[in-house]
PDB file of C-alpha atoms in Angstrom:
ATOM      1  CA  ASN A1207       8.568 -27.732  18.002  1.00 70.00           C
ATOM      2  CA  ALA A1208       7.411 -25.326  15.267  1.00 82.00           C
ATOM      3  CA  GLY A1209       9.904 -26.427  12.583  1.00 94.00           C
ATOM      4  CA  VAL A1210      10.535 -23.608  10.104  1.00 97.00           C
ATOM      5  CA  THR A1211       8.532 -20.436  10.499  1.00 97.00           C
ATOM      6  CA  GLN A1212       8.299 -17.500   8.100  1.00 98.00           C
ATOM      7  CA  THR A1213       6.900 -14.013   8.440  1.00 97.00           C
ATOM      8  CA  PRO A1214       4.968 -12.409   6.948  1.00 97.00           C
ATOM      9  CA  LYS A1215       2.652 -14.851   5.175  1.00 96.00           C
ATOM     10  CA  PHE A1216       1.485 -12.260   2.651  1.00 96.00           C
ATOM     11  CA  GLN A1217       2.873  -8.911   1.565  1.00 96.00           C
ATOM     12  CA  VAL A1218       2.088  -6.330  -1.091  1.00 97.00           C
ATOM     13  CA  LEU A1219       4.795  -3.817  -1.962  1.00 97.00           C
ATOM     14  CA  LYS A1220       5.038  -0.956  -4.376  1.00 97.00           C
ATOM     15  CA  THR A1221       7.944  -0.842  -6.799  1.00 97.00           C
ATOM     16  CA  GLY A1222      11.012   0.569  -5.082  1.00 97.00           C
ATOM     17  CA  GLN A1223       9.950  -0.276  -1.530  1.00 97.00           C
ATOM     18  CA  SER A1224      12.139  -2.446   0.647  1.00 96.00           C
ATOM     19  CA  MET A1225      11.303  -5.234   3.019  1.00 96.00           C
ATOM     20  CA  THR A1226      12.839  -8.119   4.947  1.00 97.00           C
ATOM     21  CA  LEU A1227      11.430 -11.632   4.994  1.00 98.00           C
ATOM     22  CA  GLN A1228      12.112 -13.412   8.255  1.00 97.00           C
ATOM     23  CA  CYS A1229      12.821 -17.109   8.721  1.00 98.00           C
ATOM     24  CA  ALA A1230      13.569 -19.089  11.857  1.00 97.00           C
ATOM     25  CA  GLN A1231      14.030 -22.786  12.620  1.00 96.00           C
ATOM     26  CA  ASP A1232      14.042 -24.536  15.956  1.00 95.00           C
ATOM     27  CA  MET A1233      15.542 -27.857  14.829  1.00 92.00           C
ATOM     28  CA  ASN A1234      19.171 -26.897  15.437  1.00 91.00           C
ATOM     29  CA  HIS A1235      19.916 -27.270  11.733  1.00 89.00           C
ATOM     30  CA  ASN A1236      23.180 -26.031  10.299  1.00 87.00           C
ATOM     31  CA  SER A1237      22.108 -25.082   6.796  1.00 89.00           C
ATOM     32  CA  MET A1238      19.404 -22.698   5.708  1.00 92.00           C
ATOM     33  CA  TYR A1239      18.116 -21.717   2.261  1.00 94.00           C
ATOM     34  CA  TRP A1240      15.929 -19.181   0.499  1.00 97.00           C
ATOM     35  CA  TYR A1241      13.993 -20.170  -2.631  1.00 97.00           C
ATOM     36  CA  ARG A1242      11.503 -18.493  -4.869  1.00 97.00           C
ATOM     37  CA  GLN A1243       8.791 -20.383  -6.718  1.00 96.00           C
ATOM     38  CA  ASP A1244       7.159 -19.016  -9.845  1.00 94.00           C
ATOM     39  CA  PRO A1245       4.533 -20.730 -12.013  1.00 86.00           C
ATOM     40  CA  GLY A1246       6.178 -23.079 -14.490  1.00 79.00           C
ATOM     41  CA  MET A1247       9.655 -22.390 -13.094  1.00 81.00           C
ATOM     42  CA  GLY A1248       9.887 -24.660 -10.108  1.00 84.00           C
ATOM     43  CA  LEU A1249      11.886 -23.782  -7.025  1.00 93.00           C
ATOM     44  CA  ARG A1250      14.971 -21.672  -7.621  1.00 93.00           C
ATOM     45  CA  LEU A1251      17.641 -21.100  -5.001  1.00 93.00           C
ATOM     46  CA  ILE A1252      18.305 -17.455  -4.148  1.00 96.00           C
ATOM     47  CA  TYR A1253      20.876 -17.736  -1.343  1.00 95.00           C
ATOM     48  CA  TYR A1254      21.963 -20.332   1.144  1.00 92.00           C
ATOM     49  CA  SER A1255      23.938 -20.535   4.344  1.00 91.00           C
ATOM     50  CA  ALA A1256      25.870 -23.693   5.159  1.00 85.00           C
ATOM     51  CA  SER A1257      26.539 -22.572   8.706  1.00 84.00           C
ATOM     52  CA  GLU A1258      26.233 -19.606  10.998  1.00 86.00           C
ATOM     53  CA  GLY A1259      28.292 -16.747   9.639  1.00 87.00           C
ATOM     54  CA  THR A1260      28.482 -17.936   6.031  1.00 89.00           C
ATOM     55  CA  THR A1261      26.267 -17.189   3.043  1.00 93.00           C
ATOM     56  CA  ASP A1262      26.538 -18.026  -0.650  1.00 91.00           C
ATOM     57  CA  LYS A1263      24.711 -17.077  -3.798  1.00 93.00           C
ATOM     58  CA  GLY A1264      22.375 -19.494  -5.442  1.00 91.00           C
ATOM     59  CA  GLU A1265      20.876 -19.485  -8.906  1.00 90.00           C
ATOM     60  CA  VAL A1266      18.998 -16.133  -8.774  1.00 95.00           C
ATOM     61  CA  PRO A1267      20.628 -13.798  -6.193  1.00 97.00           C
ATOM     62  CA  ASN A1268      20.283 -10.475  -8.015  1.00 96.00           C
ATOM     63  CA  GLY A1269      18.120  -7.963  -6.155  1.00 96.00           C
ATOM     64  CA  TYR A1270      18.385  -9.782  -2.830  1.00 98.00           C
ATOM     65  CA  ASN A1271      20.581  -9.775   0.243  1.00 97.00           C
ATOM     66  CA  VAL A1272      20.638 -12.180   3.162  1.00 97.00           C
ATOM     67  CA  SER A1273      21.772 -12.269   6.758  1.00 96.00           C
ATOM     68  CA  ARG A1274      22.412 -15.351   8.863  1.00 95.00           C
ATOM     69  CA  LEU A1275      21.769 -13.661  12.153  1.00 87.00           C
ATOM     70  CA  ASN A1276      22.492 -16.734  14.251  1.00 94.00           C
ATOM     71  CA  LYS A1277      22.013 -20.471  13.902  1.00 94.00           C
ATOM     72  CA  ARG A1278      18.225 -20.141  14.094  1.00 96.00           C
ATOM     73  CA  GLU A1279      17.519 -17.173  11.848  1.00 97.00           C
ATOM     74  CA  PHE A1280      18.113 -16.417   8.172  1.00 97.00           C
ATOM     75  CA  SER A1281      16.553 -13.291   6.686  1.00 97.00           C
ATOM     76  CA  LEU A1282      16.079 -12.228   3.066  1.00 98.00           C
ATOM     77  CA  ARG A1283      16.014  -8.544   2.150  1.00 98.00           C
ATOM     78  CA  LEU A1284      14.687  -6.860  -0.950  1.00 97.00           C
ATOM     79  CA  GLU A1285      16.299  -3.421  -1.094  1.00 93.00           C
ATOM     80  CA  SER A1286      14.258  -2.013  -3.971  1.00 96.00           C
ATOM     81  CA  ALA A1287      11.392  -4.279  -4.939  1.00 96.00           C
ATOM     82  CA  ALA A1288      10.541  -4.834  -8.603  1.00 97.00           C
ATOM     83  CA  PRO A1289       7.475  -6.474 -10.183  1.00 97.00           C
ATOM     84  CA  SER A1290       9.739  -9.328 -11.330  1.00 96.00           C
ATOM     85  CA  GLN A1291      10.174 -10.232  -7.660  1.00 97.00           C
ATOM     86  CA  THR A1292       6.499 -11.102  -7.328  1.00 97.00           C
ATOM     87  CA  SER A1293       6.680 -14.707  -6.226  1.00 97.00           C
ATOM     88  CA  VAL A1294       6.243 -17.178  -3.401  1.00 97.00           C
ATOM     89  CA  TYR A1295       9.316 -17.289  -1.175  1.00 98.00           C
ATOM     90  CA  PHE A1296      10.207 -20.388   0.802  1.00 98.00           C
ATOM     91  CA  CYS A1297      12.783 -20.724   3.513  1.00 98.00           C
ATOM     92  CA  ALA A1298      14.209 -24.166   4.253  1.00 95.00           C
ATOM     93  CA  SER A1299      16.667 -25.747   6.636  1.00 93.00           C
ATOM     94  CA  SER A1300      18.713 -28.926   6.555  1.00 89.00           C
ATOM     95  CA  PRO A1301      20.462 -30.851   9.312  1.00 81.00           C
ATOM     96  CA  LEU A1302      23.631 -31.867   7.477  1.00 69.00           C
ATOM     97  CA  GLY A1303      25.604 -34.400   9.428  1.00 55.00           C
ATOM     98  CA  GLN A1304      22.542 -35.699  11.243  1.00 49.00           C
ATOM     99  CA  GLY A1305      20.391 -38.409   9.688  1.00 49.00           C
ATOM    100  CA  ASP A1306      19.707 -37.843   6.012  1.00 55.00           C
ATOM    101  CA  PRO A1307      21.939 -34.829   5.377  1.00 59.00           C
ATOM    102  CA  TYR A1308      20.125 -33.560   2.366  1.00 69.00           C
ATOM    103  CA  GLU A1309      16.483 -33.540   3.351  1.00 83.00           C
ATOM    104  CA  GLN A1310      15.255 -29.982   3.557  1.00 90.00           C
ATOM    105  CA  TYR A1311      12.401 -28.824   5.747  1.00 93.00           C
ATOM    106  CA  PHE A1312      10.394 -25.945   4.359  1.00 96.00           C
ATOM    107  CA  GLY A1313       8.532 -23.099   5.952  1.00 97.00           C
ATOM    108  CA  PRO A1314       4.958 -22.263   4.875  1.00 97.00           C
ATOM    109  CA  GLY A1315       6.078 -19.558   2.441  1.00 97.00           C
ATOM    110  CA  THR A1316       5.590 -15.825   1.954  1.00 97.00           C
ATOM    111  CA  ARG A1317       3.426 -14.685  -0.951  1.00 97.00           C
ATOM    112  CA  LEU A1318       4.829 -11.397  -2.184  1.00 97.00           C
ATOM    113  CA  THR A1319       3.225  -9.148  -4.770  1.00 97.00           C
ATOM    114  CA  VAL A1320       5.075  -6.109  -6.119  1.00 97.00           C
ATOM    115  CA  THR A1321       2.911  -3.594  -7.962  1.00 96.00           C
TER     116      THR A1321
ATOM    117  CA  ARG B1395      20.144 -27.628 -20.126  1.00 73.00           C
ATOM    118  CA  LYS B1396      18.141 -27.729 -16.913  1.00 82.00           C
ATOM    119  CA  GLU B1397      19.576 -29.680 -14.011  1.00 87.00           C
ATOM    120  CA  VAL B1398      16.347 -31.669 -13.550  1.00 93.00           C
ATOM    121  CA  GLU B1399      13.633 -32.208 -16.152  1.00 93.00           C
ATOM    122  CA  GLN B1400      10.120 -33.442 -15.499  1.00 93.00           C
ATOM    123  CA  ASP B1401       6.963 -33.773 -17.531  1.00 88.00           C
ATOM    124  CA  PRO B1402       4.695 -31.150 -15.942  1.00 87.00           C
ATOM    125  CA  GLY B1403       1.526 -33.100 -16.735  1.00 86.00           C
ATOM    126  CA  PRO B1404      -1.173 -32.725 -15.637  1.00 92.00           C
ATOM    127  CA  PHE B1405      -1.921 -36.363 -15.005  1.00 94.00           C
ATOM    128  CA  ASN B1406      -5.593 -37.010 -14.329  1.00 96.00           C
ATOM    129  CA  VAL B1407      -6.344 -40.542 -13.128  1.00 97.00           C
ATOM    130  CA  PRO B1408      -9.273 -42.310 -11.432  1.00 97.00           C
ATOM    131  CA  GLU B1409      -9.035 -43.640  -7.914  1.00 98.00           C
ATOM    132  CA  GLY B1410      -7.349 -47.009  -7.836  1.00 98.00           C
ATOM    133  CA  ALA B1411      -5.236 -46.363 -10.918  1.00 97.00           C
ATOM    134  CA  THR B1412      -1.497 -46.833 -11.150  1.00 97.00           C
ATOM    135  CA  VAL B1413       0.449 -43.817 -12.344  1.00 97.00           C
ATOM    136  CA  ALA B1414       4.149 -43.316 -13.044  1.00 96.00           C
ATOM    137  CA  PHE B1415       6.228 -40.160 -13.184  1.00 94.00           C
ATOM    138  CA  ASN B1416       9.635 -39.863 -14.743  1.00 94.00           C
ATOM    139  CA  CYS B1417      12.460 -37.430 -14.316  1.00 95.00           C
ATOM    140  CA  THR B1418      15.900 -36.992 -15.872  1.00 96.00           C
ATOM    141  CA  TYR B1419      18.907 -35.190 -14.440  1.00 94.00           C
ATOM    142  CA  SER B1420      21.781 -33.714 -16.362  1.00 92.00           C
ATOM    143  CA  ASN B1421      24.741 -33.902 -13.996  1.00 86.00           C
ATOM    144  CA  SER B1422      26.307 -37.357 -13.747  1.00 84.00           C
ATOM    145  CA  ALA B1423      27.941 -36.293 -10.466  1.00 82.00           C
ATOM    146  CA  SER B1424      24.538 -36.185  -8.760  1.00 82.00           C
ATOM    147  CA  GLN B1425      24.567 -38.481  -5.772  1.00 80.00           C
ATOM    148  CA  SER B1426      21.336 -38.141  -3.830  1.00 86.00           C
ATOM    149  CA  PHE B1427      17.828 -38.263  -5.213  1.00 91.00           C
ATOM    150  CA  PHE B1428      14.422 -37.504  -3.775  1.00 93.00           C
ATOM    151  CA  TRP B1429      10.766 -37.114  -4.500  1.00 96.00           C
ATOM    152  CA  TYR B1430       9.026 -34.246  -2.724  1.00 96.00           C
ATOM    153  CA  ARG B1431       5.304 -33.661  -2.626  1.00 97.00           C
ATOM    154  CA  GLN B1432       3.735 -30.204  -2.747  1.00 96.00           C
ATOM    155  CA  ASP B1433       0.050 -29.639  -2.085  1.00 96.00           C
ATOM    156  CA  CYS B1434      -1.666 -26.624  -3.605  1.00 93.00           C
ATOM    157  CA  ARG B1435      -0.449 -23.399  -1.963  1.00 91.00           C
ATOM    158  CA  LYS B1436       1.621 -25.331   0.558  1.00 95.00           C
ATOM    159  CA  GLU B1437       5.312 -25.966   1.107  1.00 96.00           C
ATOM    160  CA  PRO B1438       7.162 -28.945  -0.388  1.00 96.00           C
ATOM    161  CA  LYS B1439       7.615 -31.957   1.872  1.00 95.00           C
ATOM    162  CA  LEU B1440       9.850 -34.975   1.458  1.00 93.00           C
ATOM    163  CA  LEU B1441       7.925 -37.967   0.112  1.00 95.00           C
ATOM    164  CA  MET B1442      10.818 -40.396  -0.170  1.00 93.00           C
ATOM    165  CA  SER B1443      14.485 -40.711  -0.907  1.00 89.00           C
ATOM    166  CA  VAL B1444      15.518 -42.736  -3.948  1.00 91.00           C
ATOM    167  CA  TYR B1445      18.208 -45.361  -3.520  1.00 83.00           C
ATOM    168  CA  SER B1446      20.253 -47.116  -6.180  1.00 84.00           C
ATOM    169  CA  SER B1447      18.593 -50.437  -5.460  1.00 85.00           C
ATOM    170  CA  GLY B1448      15.126 -48.927  -5.688  1.00 86.00           C
ATOM    171  CA  ASN B1449      12.855 -48.572  -2.698  1.00 91.00           C
ATOM    172  CA  GLU B1450       9.238 -48.906  -1.759  1.00 93.00           C
ATOM    173  CA  ASP B1451       7.105 -47.169   0.821  1.00 93.00           C
ATOM    174  CA  GLY B1452       3.600 -48.563   0.896  1.00 96.00           C
ATOM    175  CA  ARG B1453       1.943 -47.709  -2.413  1.00 97.00           C
ATOM    176  CA  PHE B1454       4.937 -45.687  -3.606  1.00 97.00           C
ATOM    177  CA  THR B1455       7.935 -47.141  -5.433  1.00 97.00           C
ATOM    178  CA  ALA B1456      10.946 -45.115  -6.489  1.00 96.00           C
ATOM    179  CA  GLN B1457      13.652 -46.258  -8.876  1.00 95.00           C
ATOM    180  CA  LEU B1458      16.949 -44.859 -10.047  1.00 94.00           C
ATOM    181  CA  ASN B1459      18.828 -45.624 -13.246  1.00 93.00           C
ATOM    182  CA  ARG B1460      22.242 -43.999 -12.980  1.00 92.00           C
ATOM    183  CA  ALA B1461      23.357 -45.093 -16.444  1.00 92.00           C
ATOM    184  CA  SER B1462      20.423 -43.280 -18.049  1.00 93.00           C
ATOM    185  CA  GLN B1463      20.306 -40.546 -15.388  1.00 93.00           C
ATOM    186  CA  TYR B1464      16.662 -41.267 -14.846  1.00 93.00           C
ATOM    187  CA  ILE B1465      14.431 -41.411 -11.757  1.00 95.00           C
ATOM    188  CA  SER B1466      10.890 -42.717 -11.540  1.00 96.00           C
ATOM    189  CA  LEU B1467       8.029 -42.717  -9.069  1.00 97.00           C
ATOM    190  CA  LEU B1468       5.207 -45.252  -9.256  1.00 97.00           C
ATOM    191  CA  ILE B1469       2.002 -44.774  -7.304  1.00 97.00           C
ATOM    192  CA  ARG B1470      -0.272 -47.780  -7.038  1.00 98.00           C
ATOM    193  CA  ASP B1471      -3.928 -47.786  -6.028  1.00 98.00           C
ATOM    194  CA  SER B1472      -4.180 -43.991  -6.266  1.00 98.00           C
ATOM    195  CA  LYS B1473      -6.186 -42.171  -3.600  1.00 98.00           C
ATOM    196  CA  LEU B1474      -7.911 -38.819  -3.805  1.00 98.00           C
ATOM    197  CA  SER B1475      -5.402 -37.607  -1.214  1.00 97.00           C
ATOM    198  CA  ASP B1476      -2.535 -38.295  -3.637  1.00 98.00           C
ATOM    199  CA  SER B1477      -3.593 -35.259  -5.675  1.00 98.00           C
ATOM    200  CA  ALA B1478      -0.598 -32.919  -5.497  1.00 97.00           C
ATOM    201  CA  THR B1479       2.462 -31.819  -7.416  1.00 96.00           C
ATOM    202  CA  TYR B1480       5.417 -34.210  -7.257  1.00 97.00           C
ATOM    203  CA  LEU B1481       8.875 -32.676  -7.398  1.00 96.00           C
ATOM    204  CA  CYS B1482      11.941 -34.590  -8.544  1.00 95.00           C
ATOM    205  CA  VAL B1483      15.005 -33.404  -6.616  1.00 93.00           C
ATOM    206  CA  VAL B1484      18.708 -34.169  -6.889  1.00 91.00           C
ATOM    207  CA  ASN B1485      21.831 -33.294  -4.959  1.00 85.00           C
ATOM    208  CA  ARG B1486      25.290 -33.310  -6.518  1.00 75.00           C
ATOM    209  CA  GLY B1487      26.863 -34.643  -3.381  1.00 66.00           C
ATOM    210  CA  SER B1488      28.042 -31.297  -2.141  1.00 62.00           C
ATOM    211  CA  THR B1489      28.410 -31.123   1.603  1.00 55.00           C
ATOM    212  CA  LEU B1490      26.541 -27.838   1.405  1.00 61.00           C
ATOM    213  CA  GLY B1491      23.378 -29.822   0.814  1.00 69.00           C
ATOM    214  CA  ARG B1492      22.279 -27.815  -2.163  1.00 80.00           C
ATOM    215  CA  LEU B1493      19.286 -29.377  -3.918  1.00 86.00           C
ATOM    216  CA  TYR B1494      18.101 -28.949  -7.494  1.00 90.00           C
ATOM    217  CA  PHE B1495      14.362 -29.130  -8.055  1.00 92.00           C
ATOM    218  CA  GLY B1496      12.421 -30.121 -11.126  1.00 93.00           C
ATOM    219  CA  ARG B1497       9.386 -28.048 -12.084  1.00 93.00           C
ATOM    220  CA  GLY B1498       7.065 -30.710 -10.749  1.00 94.00           C
ATOM    221  CA  THR B1499       4.432 -33.046 -12.166  1.00 95.00           C
ATOM    222  CA  GLN B1500       0.833 -32.288 -11.295  1.00 95.00           C
ATOM    223  CA  LEU B1501      -1.399 -35.223 -10.386  1.00 97.00           C
ATOM    224  CA  THR B1502      -5.167 -35.119  -9.939  1.00 97.00           C
ATOM    225  CA  VAL B1503      -6.961 -38.250  -8.766  1.00 98.00           C
ATOM    226  CA  TRP B1504     -10.689 -38.189  -9.414  1.00 96.00           C
ATOM    227  CA  PRO B1505     -13.413 -40.303  -7.768  1.00 96.00           C
TER     228      PRO B1505
END
């Protein structure tokens, strides 16, 4: 049982390049989330998916797109990276309807630098 | 106004000390409350949920004051391993499970 996994762990991009951050969970959770964490800003929600086939914008969605490929996988895409997107990106999942519905389980994060 | 406000610290305390963190939330509709712990360069992990009646887990005590929209975390007999950032987290009760995170309070426990 790996929990929430994210790839890659580290990435350096040049301005204008695109990339997709991958996230998968093996806990059969319904909801999945993408956050970014910047110094002094705390965790900010980019997008979330309450169930397979649905996605919604969070607090800071501009410059990002997401895909809930199936129940396990939720990817985050940067179409044209900008230096302002330099951050640590965390994926999380939540059971909803099972046990504590609001606890979120986080992946180890992706450290992205855009030059 | 931010959804969740915390004093960022840092708090530097000796081993064995008692330390308390406070947090306020702005939305009176918030229904679920948590403290998460985040070690340096690691992901956040749930430390404990916060219930209306207050709850304790070993050396950790969490309290909620709905009237003042205030949450606290008390750590007794601090250990070196308690050094981390503590995140105050609230949920508005949405079935979507969306959480709002404070910026975190940094704690360093020194020998």
